[in-house]
Amino acid sequence: MPKLIGWFEAVVLGLIQGLTEFLPISSSAHIRVVSAFFGWEDPGAAFTAVIQLGTEAAVVIYFRKEIWEIISTWTRALWTPDLRKHYAARMGWYVIIGTLPIVVLGLAFKDPIETAFRDLRLIGTTLIVFGLVLWFADHTARNKLTLDRHLSFTHALIYGFAQSLALIPGVSRSGGTISAGLLLDYRREQAAKYSFLLAIPAVLGAGFLELFKIGEGKAPDWGPTILATVISFIVGYAAVSWFLKYISTHRFTGFVIYRILLGVAIIALVSFGVLSPTS
């Protein structure tokens, strides 16, 4: 049974969640690795669910005007045909379509996601491999398409399957979807924007689903959990704002180098017995 979270752990994990959730470096990999490095036990589904809801609240607030426009226009377009060609109405459908792959694959591979996929050797490998994928996509993309003019159902599905790869820690939800967007020739900031919008229903859905399971085990220590959630929200909001501005004028090379170095370090630490691959 998972132990209760201490205040120090809450601060560290809240910072990690907020900082890494939206960057293409995999938040799940960082939480897994840091917990293993410090010898911490699994904080539990309830704790993880709550702090993920904190970071998603940050992106919802950041894109609040656009999200409201999408929801309201999509809803009105259900009975107002003239609105169905509106960008916001179409985006509503694109988010729904793009969410389907991760829902289906998440249910189909639920057991290995919670067990085999959390092996540190696999995490280290995926950090390196998908870092190279991001580098290739960034350096071959023509960086010209925009969401309002070029996003289609086919592209939404491709984005969705890329997002589903993040079920494996180390891939990165934003890294996978941004790589797909770049390979489709979308502008860097446009690919990132759709990545963040696409993550909202998937993460919120998974988070609330886990919250409903709280009664099945030990309840979380709510004081540290709330602290971690507030920290992840504040840091996550700042990370989204900084990231979108940064990639408008910079490539992803720094993130790629970081991913490769971290992946190599993880594999080395496991190989020399410093970390247990499946603890």
Short mmCIF file of N, CA and C in Angstrom, two decimals, residues 81-232:
data_model
loop_
_atom_site.label_atom_id
_atom_site.label_comp_id
_atom_site.label_asym_id
_atom_site.label_seq_id
_atom_site.Cartn_x
_atom_site.Cartn_y
_atom_site.Cartn_z
N PRO A 81 -26.21 24.79 -38.61
CA PRO A 81 -25.33 24.35 -39.70
C PRO A 81 -24.33 25.39 -40.18
N ASP A 82 -24.71 26.66 -40.14
CA ASP A 82 -23.81 27.70 -40.63
C ASP A 82 -22.52 27.80 -39.82
N LEU A 83 -22.55 27.31 -38.59
CA LEU A 83 -21.37 27.41 -37.73
C LEU A 83 -20.41 26.22 -37.90
N ARG A 84 -20.83 25.22 -38.64
CA ARG A 84 -20.03 23.98 -38.68
C ARG A 84 -18.70 24.12 -39.41
N LYS A 85 -18.58 25.17 -40.22
CA LYS A 85 -17.30 25.40 -40.90
C LYS A 85 -16.39 26.36 -40.13
N HIS A 86 -16.90 26.86 -39.01
CA HIS A 86 -16.11 27.78 -38.18
C HIS A 86 -14.92 27.03 -37.59
N TYR A 87 -13.79 27.71 -37.50
CA TYR A 87 -12.56 27.10 -36.99
C TYR A 87 -12.76 26.48 -35.61
N ALA A 88 -13.44 27.19 -34.71
CA ALA A 88 -13.61 26.70 -33.35
C ALA A 88 -14.48 25.44 -33.31
N ALA A 89 -15.51 25.39 -34.15
CA ALA A 89 -16.37 24.21 -34.20
C ALA A 89 -15.59 23.01 -34.74
N ARG A 90 -14.80 23.25 -35.78
CA ARG A 90 -13.98 22.17 -36.34
C ARG A 90 -12.94 21.69 -35.32
N MET A 91 -12.35 22.63 -34.58
CA MET A 91 -11.35 22.27 -33.58
C MET A 91 -11.94 21.38 -32.50
N GLY A 92 -13.21 21.64 -32.14
CA GLY A 92 -13.87 20.78 -31.17
C GLY A 92 -13.87 19.32 -31.63
N TRP A 93 -14.22 19.11 -32.90
CA TRP A 93 -14.21 17.75 -33.45
C TRP A 93 -12.80 17.20 -33.54
N TYR A 94 -11.84 18.03 -33.89
CA TYR A 94 -10.46 17.56 -34.01
C TYR A 94 -9.89 17.11 -32.66
N VAL A 95 -10.26 17.81 -31.59
CA VAL A 95 -9.81 17.40 -30.26
C VAL A 95 -10.46 16.07 -29.87
N ILE A 96 -11.73 15.92 -30.19
CA ILE A 96 -12.43 14.66 -29.89
C ILE A 96 -11.79 13.50 -30.66
N ILE A 97 -11.61 13.69 -31.97
CA ILE A 97 -11.02 12.65 -32.81
C ILE A 97 -9.60 12.32 -32.35
N GLY A 98 -8.83 13.36 -32.04
CA GLY A 98 -7.45 13.14 -31.62
C GLY A 98 -7.31 12.47 -30.27
N THR A 99 -8.37 12.52 -29.45
CA THR A 99 -8.34 11.90 -28.13
C THR A 99 -8.64 10.41 -28.19
N LEU A 100 -9.34 9.96 -29.22
CA LEU A 100 -9.77 8.55 -29.30
C LEU A 100 -8.62 7.54 -29.22
N PRO A 101 -7.49 7.74 -29.94
CA PRO A 101 -6.43 6.73 -29.87
C PRO A 101 -5.90 6.47 -28.46
N ILE A 102 -5.68 7.54 -27.67
CA ILE A 102 -5.12 7.32 -26.34
C ILE A 102 -6.13 6.67 -25.40
N VAL A 103 -7.43 6.92 -25.63
CA VAL A 103 -8.46 6.27 -24.82
C VAL A 103 -8.48 4.78 -25.11
N VAL A 104 -8.52 4.42 -26.39
CA VAL A 104 -8.59 3.02 -26.79
C VAL A 104 -7.32 2.27 -26.38
N LEU A 105 -6.16 2.83 -26.69
CA LEU A 105 -4.90 2.15 -26.38
C LEU A 105 -4.62 2.15 -24.88
N GLY A 106 -5.05 3.19 -24.19
CA GLY A 106 -4.87 3.24 -22.74
C GLY A 106 -5.64 2.13 -22.04
N LEU A 107 -6.85 1.85 -22.51
CA LEU A 107 -7.65 0.76 -21.94
C LEU A 107 -7.10 -0.60 -22.36
N ALA A 108 -6.65 -0.70 -23.60
CA ALA A 108 -6.16 -1.98 -24.11
C ALA A 108 -4.86 -2.41 -23.46
N PHE A 109 -4.02 -1.44 -23.12
CA PHE A 109 -2.70 -1.77 -22.57
C PHE A 109 -2.56 -1.31 -21.13
N LYS A 110 -3.67 -1.32 -20.38
CA LYS A 110 -3.67 -0.80 -19.02
C LYS A 110 -2.64 -1.50 -18.12
N ASP A 111 -2.56 -2.81 -18.19
CA ASP A 111 -1.65 -3.56 -17.32
C ASP A 111 -0.18 -3.27 -17.60
N PRO A 112 0.29 -3.40 -18.85
CA PRO A 112 1.71 -3.09 -19.09
C PRO A 112 2.06 -1.62 -18.84
N ILE A 113 1.09 -0.71 -19.01
CA ILE A 113 1.36 0.71 -18.72
C ILE A 113 1.73 0.88 -17.25
N GLU A 114 1.07 0.12 -16.38
CA GLU A 114 1.30 0.25 -14.94
C GLU A 114 2.44 -0.62 -14.44
N THR A 115 2.97 -1.51 -15.29
CA THR A 115 4.02 -2.43 -14.85
C THR A 115 5.25 -2.37 -15.77
N ALA A 116 5.21 -3.11 -16.88
CA ALA A 116 6.38 -3.27 -17.75
C ALA A 116 6.88 -1.95 -18.33
N PHE A 117 5.95 -1.06 -18.68
CA PHE A 117 6.36 0.19 -19.30
C PHE A 117 7.12 1.11 -18.34
N ARG A 118 7.09 0.82 -17.04
CA ARG A 118 7.75 1.68 -16.06
C ARG A 118 9.18 1.23 -15.76
N ASP A 119 9.66 0.25 -16.51
CA ASP A 119 11.04 -0.21 -16.37
C ASP A 119 11.99 0.93 -16.76
N LEU A 120 12.95 1.24 -15.89
CA LEU A 120 13.85 2.37 -16.14
C LEU A 120 14.70 2.18 -17.40
N ARG A 121 14.99 0.93 -17.75
CA ARG A 121 15.76 0.70 -18.97
C ARG A 121 14.95 1.12 -20.19
N LEU A 122 13.66 0.84 -20.16
CA LEU A 122 12.78 1.26 -21.27
C LEU A 122 12.65 2.77 -21.29
N ILE A 123 12.52 3.37 -20.11
CA ILE A 123 12.39 4.82 -20.02
C ILE A 123 13.63 5.52 -20.58
N GLY A 124 14.81 5.04 -20.19
CA GLY A 124 16.04 5.61 -20.70
C GLY A 124 16.13 5.50 -22.22
N THR A 125 15.72 4.35 -22.74
CA THR A 125 15.76 4.13 -24.19
C THR A 125 14.80 5.04 -24.92
N THR A 126 13.58 5.18 -24.41
CA THR A 126 12.59 6.02 -25.09
C THR A 126 12.98 7.50 -25.03
N LEU A 127 13.62 7.91 -23.94
CA LEU A 127 14.10 9.29 -23.87
C LEU A 127 15.08 9.57 -25.01
N ILE A 128 15.98 8.64 -25.25
CA ILE A 128 16.98 8.83 -26.30
C ILE A 128 16.35 8.74 -27.69
N VAL A 129 15.60 7.67 -27.94
CA VAL A 129 15.04 7.42 -29.27
C VAL A 129 14.09 8.53 -29.69
N PHE A 130 13.18 8.90 -28.81
CA PHE A 130 12.20 9.92 -29.20
C PHE A 130 12.80 11.33 -29.13
N GLY A 131 13.91 11.47 -28.44
CA GLY A 131 14.66 12.72 -28.53
C GLY A 131 15.22 12.89 -29.93
N LEU A 132 15.74 11.80 -30.48
CA LEU A 132 16.26 11.83 -31.85
C LEU A 132 15.14 12.04 -32.86
N VAL A 133 13.96 11.47 -32.58
CA VAL A 133 12.81 11.69 -33.45
C VAL A 133 12.44 13.17 -33.46
N LEU A 134 12.43 13.79 -32.28
CA LEU A 134 12.12 15.22 -32.18
C LEU A 134 13.16 16.04 -32.94
N TRP A 135 14.44 15.67 -32.82
CA TRP A 135 15.49 16.39 -33.54
C TRP A 135 15.29 16.28 -35.06
N PHE A 136 14.99 15.06 -35.53
CA PHE A 136 14.78 14.86 -36.96
C PHE A 136 13.59 15.67 -37.45
N ALA A 137 12.48 15.61 -36.69
CA ALA A 137 11.28 16.34 -37.09
C ALA A 137 11.55 17.85 -37.12
N ASP A 138 12.28 18.34 -36.13
CA ASP A 138 12.55 19.77 -36.03
C ASP A 138 13.43 20.27 -37.17
N HIS A 139 14.33 19.42 -37.63
CA HIS A 139 15.28 19.85 -38.65
C HIS A 139 14.83 19.53 -40.08
N THR A 140 13.73 18.83 -40.23
CA THR A 140 13.22 18.54 -41.57
C THR A 140 11.90 19.23 -41.85
N ALA A 141 11.24 19.72 -40.79
CA ALA A 141 9.94 20.37 -40.97
C ALA A 141 10.06 21.68 -41.75
N ARG A 142 9.05 21.95 -42.57
CA ARG A 142 9.04 23.20 -43.32
C ARG A 142 8.43 24.34 -42.50
N ASN A 143 7.82 23.99 -41.35
CA ASN A 143 7.41 25.00 -40.38
C ASN A 143 6.52 26.08 -40.99
N LYS A 144 5.46 25.63 -41.71
CA LYS A 144 4.64 26.62 -42.43
C LYS A 144 3.12 26.49 -42.20
N LEU A 145 2.62 25.30 -41.81
CA LEU A 145 1.17 25.11 -41.70
C LEU A 145 0.61 25.69 -40.41
N THR A 146 -0.65 26.11 -40.45
CA THR A 146 -1.34 26.64 -39.27
C THR A 146 -2.58 25.80 -38.98
N LEU A 147 -3.01 25.82 -37.72
CA LEU A 147 -4.14 25.00 -37.31
C LEU A 147 -5.45 25.46 -37.96
N ASP A 148 -5.66 26.76 -38.05
CA ASP A 148 -6.94 27.25 -38.54
C ASP A 148 -7.16 26.95 -40.02
N ARG A 149 -6.10 26.81 -40.79
CA ARG A 149 -6.23 26.60 -42.23
C ARG A 149 -5.96 25.16 -42.67
N HIS A 150 -5.17 24.41 -41.92
CA HIS A 150 -4.70 23.14 -42.44
C HIS A 150 -5.05 21.89 -41.60
N LEU A 151 -5.45 22.08 -40.33
CA LEU A 151 -5.75 20.91 -39.52
C LEU A 151 -6.96 20.17 -40.08
N SER A 152 -6.84 18.84 -40.17
CA SER A 152 -7.90 18.00 -40.74
C SER A 152 -8.13 16.79 -39.83
N PHE A 153 -9.15 16.00 -40.15
CA PHE A 153 -9.42 14.80 -39.36
C PHE A 153 -8.25 13.82 -39.45
N THR A 154 -7.64 13.72 -40.62
CA THR A 154 -6.49 12.83 -40.78
C THR A 154 -5.33 13.28 -39.92
N HIS A 155 -5.05 14.57 -39.96
CA HIS A 155 -3.97 15.11 -39.14
C HIS A 155 -4.28 14.95 -37.65
N ALA A 156 -5.54 15.15 -37.27
CA ALA A 156 -5.93 15.00 -35.87
C ALA A 156 -5.69 13.57 -35.39
N LEU A 157 -5.99 12.58 -36.23
CA LEU A 157 -5.75 11.19 -35.87
C LEU A 157 -4.26 10.90 -35.73
N ILE A 158 -3.46 11.46 -36.63
CA ILE A 158 -2.01 11.26 -36.55
C ILE A 158 -1.47 11.86 -35.24
N TYR A 159 -1.92 13.08 -34.93
CA TYR A 159 -1.57 13.69 -33.66
C TYR A 159 -1.99 12.78 -32.50
N GLY A 160 -3.21 12.23 -32.60
CA GLY A 160 -3.75 11.41 -31.52
C GLY A 160 -2.94 10.15 -31.29
N PHE A 161 -2.53 9.47 -32.36
CA PHE A 161 -1.71 8.28 -32.20
C PHE A 161 -0.34 8.64 -31.63
N ALA A 162 0.18 9.80 -32.02
CA ALA A 162 1.46 10.26 -31.46
C ALA A 162 1.32 10.52 -29.96
N GLN A 163 0.20 11.12 -29.57
CA GLN A 163 -0.04 11.36 -28.14
C GLN A 163 -0.12 10.05 -27.37
N SER A 164 -0.71 9.03 -27.97
CA SER A 164 -0.88 7.75 -27.27
C SER A 164 0.46 7.08 -26.97
N LEU A 165 1.51 7.44 -27.71
CA LEU A 165 2.83 6.88 -27.42
C LEU A 165 3.31 7.30 -26.04
N ALA A 166 2.76 8.41 -25.53
CA ALA A 166 3.16 8.91 -24.21
C ALA A 166 2.67 8.01 -23.08
N LEU A 167 1.89 6.98 -23.41
CA LEU A 167 1.52 5.98 -22.41
C LEU A 167 2.78 5.26 -21.91
N ILE A 168 3.85 5.34 -22.70
CA ILE A 168 5.15 4.79 -22.30
C ILE A 168 5.96 5.94 -21.69
N PRO A 169 6.27 5.90 -20.41
CA PRO A 169 7.08 6.97 -19.80
C PRO A 169 8.39 7.15 -20.55
N GLY A 170 8.75 8.40 -20.78
CA GLY A 170 9.97 8.69 -21.51
C GLY A 170 9.70 9.23 -22.90
N VAL A 171 8.53 8.91 -23.46
CA VAL A 171 8.19 9.41 -24.79
C VAL A 171 7.88 10.89 -24.73
N SER A 172 7.03 11.29 -23.78
CA SER A 172 6.56 12.66 -23.59
C SER A 172 5.34 12.94 -24.45
N ARG A 173 4.25 13.33 -23.77
CA ARG A 173 3.02 13.65 -24.48
C ARG A 173 3.24 14.82 -25.44
N SER A 174 3.83 15.90 -24.93
CA SER A 174 4.05 17.05 -25.81
C SER A 174 5.12 16.75 -26.85
N GLY A 175 6.17 16.00 -26.46
CA GLY A 175 7.22 15.66 -27.41
C GLY A 175 6.71 14.82 -28.56
N GLY A 176 5.85 13.84 -28.26
CA GLY A 176 5.31 12.98 -29.31
C GLY A 176 4.39 13.73 -30.26
N THR A 177 3.48 14.53 -29.70
CA THR A 177 2.53 15.23 -30.55
C THR A 177 3.19 16.37 -31.32
N ILE A 178 4.14 17.07 -30.68
CA ILE A 178 4.85 18.13 -31.38
C ILE A 178 5.68 17.55 -32.52
N SER A 179 6.32 16.40 -32.28
CA SER A 179 7.09 15.75 -33.36
C SER A 179 6.19 15.42 -34.53
N ALA A 180 4.99 14.90 -34.24
CA ALA A 180 4.05 14.58 -35.31
C ALA A 180 3.66 15.84 -36.07
N GLY A 181 3.39 16.92 -35.34
CA GLY A 181 3.03 18.18 -35.98
C GLY A 181 4.14 18.72 -36.86
N LEU A 182 5.37 18.63 -36.39
CA LEU A 182 6.50 19.10 -37.19
C LEU A 182 6.67 18.25 -38.45
N LEU A 183 6.50 16.94 -38.32
CA LEU A 183 6.62 16.06 -39.49
C LEU A 183 5.51 16.33 -40.49
N LEU A 184 4.38 16.87 -40.01
CA LEU A 184 3.29 17.27 -40.90
C LEU A 184 3.49 18.69 -41.43
N ASP A 185 4.59 19.32 -41.04
CA ASP A 185 4.99 20.66 -41.50
C ASP A 185 4.25 21.81 -40.82
N TYR A 186 3.72 21.57 -39.61
CA TYR A 186 3.11 22.68 -38.86
C TYR A 186 4.20 23.53 -38.22
N ARG A 187 3.88 24.78 -38.01
CA ARG A 187 4.79 25.67 -37.30
C ARG A 187 4.99 25.16 -35.88
N ARG A 188 6.16 25.41 -35.31
CA ARG A 188 6.48 24.88 -33.99
C ARG A 188 5.45 25.28 -32.94
N GLU A 189 5.11 26.57 -32.88
CA GLU A 189 4.17 27.03 -31.86
C GLU A 189 2.76 26.51 -32.11
N GLN A 190 2.40 26.28 -33.38
CA GLN A 190 1.09 25.73 -33.72
C GLN A 190 1.00 24.26 -33.30
N ALA A 191 2.07 23.52 -33.55
CA ALA A 191 2.11 22.11 -33.14
C ALA A 191 2.01 21.99 -31.63
N ALA A 192 2.70 22.87 -30.90
CA ALA A 192 2.66 22.84 -29.45
C ALA A 192 1.28 23.22 -28.92
N LYS A 193 0.66 24.21 -29.53
CA LYS A 193 -0.66 24.66 -29.10
C LYS A 193 -1.68 23.54 -29.20
N TYR A 194 -1.72 22.84 -30.35
CA TYR A 194 -2.67 21.74 -30.49
C TYR A 194 -2.33 20.60 -29.55
N SER A 195 -1.03 20.40 -29.31
CA SER A 195 -0.61 19.38 -28.36
C SER A 195 -1.20 19.63 -26.98
N PHE A 196 -1.16 20.89 -26.53
CA PHE A 196 -1.68 21.23 -25.21
C PHE A 196 -3.21 21.10 -25.17
N LEU A 197 -3.89 21.55 -26.22
CA LEU A 197 -5.35 21.43 -26.27
C LEU A 197 -5.77 19.97 -26.30
N LEU A 198 -5.03 19.16 -27.04
CA LEU A 198 -5.37 17.74 -27.17
C LEU A 198 -5.17 16.99 -25.85
N ALA A 199 -4.24 17.45 -25.04
CA ALA A 199 -3.95 16.77 -23.78
C ALA A 199 -5.04 16.98 -22.74
N ILE A 200 -5.81 18.06 -22.86
CA ILE A 200 -6.77 18.41 -21.81
C ILE A 200 -7.78 17.30 -21.52
N PRO A 201 -8.56 16.80 -22.50
CA PRO A 201 -9.53 15.76 -22.17
C PRO A 201 -8.88 14.46 -21.72
N ALA A 202 -7.73 14.11 -22.28
CA ALA A 202 -7.06 12.86 -21.91
C ALA A 202 -6.58 12.89 -20.47
N VAL A 203 -5.90 13.97 -20.08
CA VAL A 203 -5.34 14.07 -18.74
C VAL A 203 -6.43 14.28 -17.70
N LEU A 204 -7.38 15.14 -18.00
CA LEU A 204 -8.48 15.36 -17.05
C LEU A 204 -9.29 14.09 -16.86
N GLY A 205 -9.56 13.39 -17.96
CA GLY A 205 -10.31 12.14 -17.87
C GLY A 205 -9.59 11.11 -17.02
N ALA A 206 -8.30 10.92 -17.28
CA ALA A 206 -7.51 9.96 -16.51
C ALA A 206 -7.41 10.38 -15.05
N GLY A 207 -7.25 11.69 -14.83
CA GLY A 207 -7.11 12.19 -13.48
C GLY A 207 -8.35 11.97 -12.64
N PHE A 208 -9.51 12.32 -13.18
CA PHE A 208 -10.76 12.13 -12.44
C PHE A 208 -11.08 10.64 -12.26
N LEU A 209 -10.70 9.82 -13.24
CA LEU A 209 -10.90 8.37 -13.11
C LEU A 209 -10.11 7.83 -11.93
N GLU A 210 -8.88 8.28 -11.78
CA GLU A 210 -8.05 7.84 -10.66
C GLU A 210 -8.59 8.37 -9.34
N LEU A 211 -9.13 9.58 -9.35
CA LEU A 211 -9.69 10.13 -8.11
C LEU A 211 -10.85 9.30 -7.59
N PHE A 212 -11.62 8.73 -8.51
CA PHE A 212 -12.74 7.89 -8.11
C PHE A 212 -12.28 6.60 -7.44
N LYS A 213 -10.99 6.26 -7.59
CA LYS A 213 -10.46 5.03 -7.02
C LYS A 213 -9.83 5.24 -5.65
N ILE A 214 -9.92 6.46 -5.15
CA ILE A 214 -9.28 6.75 -3.87
C ILE A 214 -9.76 5.82 -2.77
N GLY A 215 -11.03 5.53 -2.76
CA GLY A 215 -11.58 4.67 -1.72
C GLY A 215 -11.07 3.26 -1.75
N GLU A 216 -10.40 2.85 -2.82
CA GLU A 216 -9.92 1.47 -2.94
C GLU A 216 -8.63 1.26 -2.15
N GLY A 217 -7.96 2.32 -1.72
CA GLY A 217 -6.70 2.18 -0.98
C GLY A 217 -6.59 3.25 0.08
N LYS A 218 -5.36 3.48 0.52
CA LYS A 218 -5.12 4.48 1.55
C LYS A 218 -5.36 5.88 0.98
N ALA A 219 -6.08 6.69 1.70
CA ALA A 219 -6.33 8.07 1.25
C ALA A 219 -5.03 8.85 1.27
N PRO A 220 -4.89 9.80 0.37
CA PRO A 220 -3.65 10.58 0.35
C PRO A 220 -3.57 11.52 1.54
N ASP A 221 -2.37 11.95 1.84
CA ASP A 221 -2.17 12.94 2.88
C ASP A 221 -2.48 14.29 2.24
N TRP A 222 -3.67 14.82 2.51
CA TRP A 222 -4.20 15.93 1.73
C TRP A 222 -3.42 17.22 1.86
N GLY A 223 -2.78 17.47 3.02
CA GLY A 223 -2.00 18.69 3.17
C GLY A 223 -0.88 18.78 2.14
N PRO A 224 0.07 17.84 2.15
CA PRO A 224 1.14 17.85 1.15
C PRO A 224 0.62 17.70 -0.28
N THR A 225 -0.46 16.94 -0.46
CA THR A 225 -1.00 16.75 -1.81
C THR A 225 -1.52 18.07 -2.38
N ILE A 226 -2.23 18.83 -1.57
CA ILE A 226 -2.73 20.13 -2.02
C ILE A 226 -1.57 21.09 -2.29
N LEU A 227 -0.54 21.04 -1.44
CA LEU A 227 0.63 21.88 -1.66
C LEU A 227 1.29 21.54 -3.00
N ALA A 228 1.45 20.25 -3.27
CA ALA A 228 2.06 19.83 -4.54
C ALA A 228 1.21 20.27 -5.72
N THR A 229 -0.11 20.22 -5.57
CA THR A 229 -1.00 20.62 -6.65
C THR A 229 -0.88 22.11 -6.94
N VAL A 230 -0.83 22.92 -5.89
CA VAL A 230 -0.68 24.37 -6.07
C VAL A 230 0.65 24.69 -6.74
N ILE A 231 1.71 24.01 -6.30
CA ILE A 231 3.03 24.23 -6.90
C ILE A 231 3.03 23.83 -8.37
N SER A 232 2.45 22.67 -8.67
CA SER A 232 2.43 22.20 -10.06
C SER A 232 1.60 23.14 -10.94
#
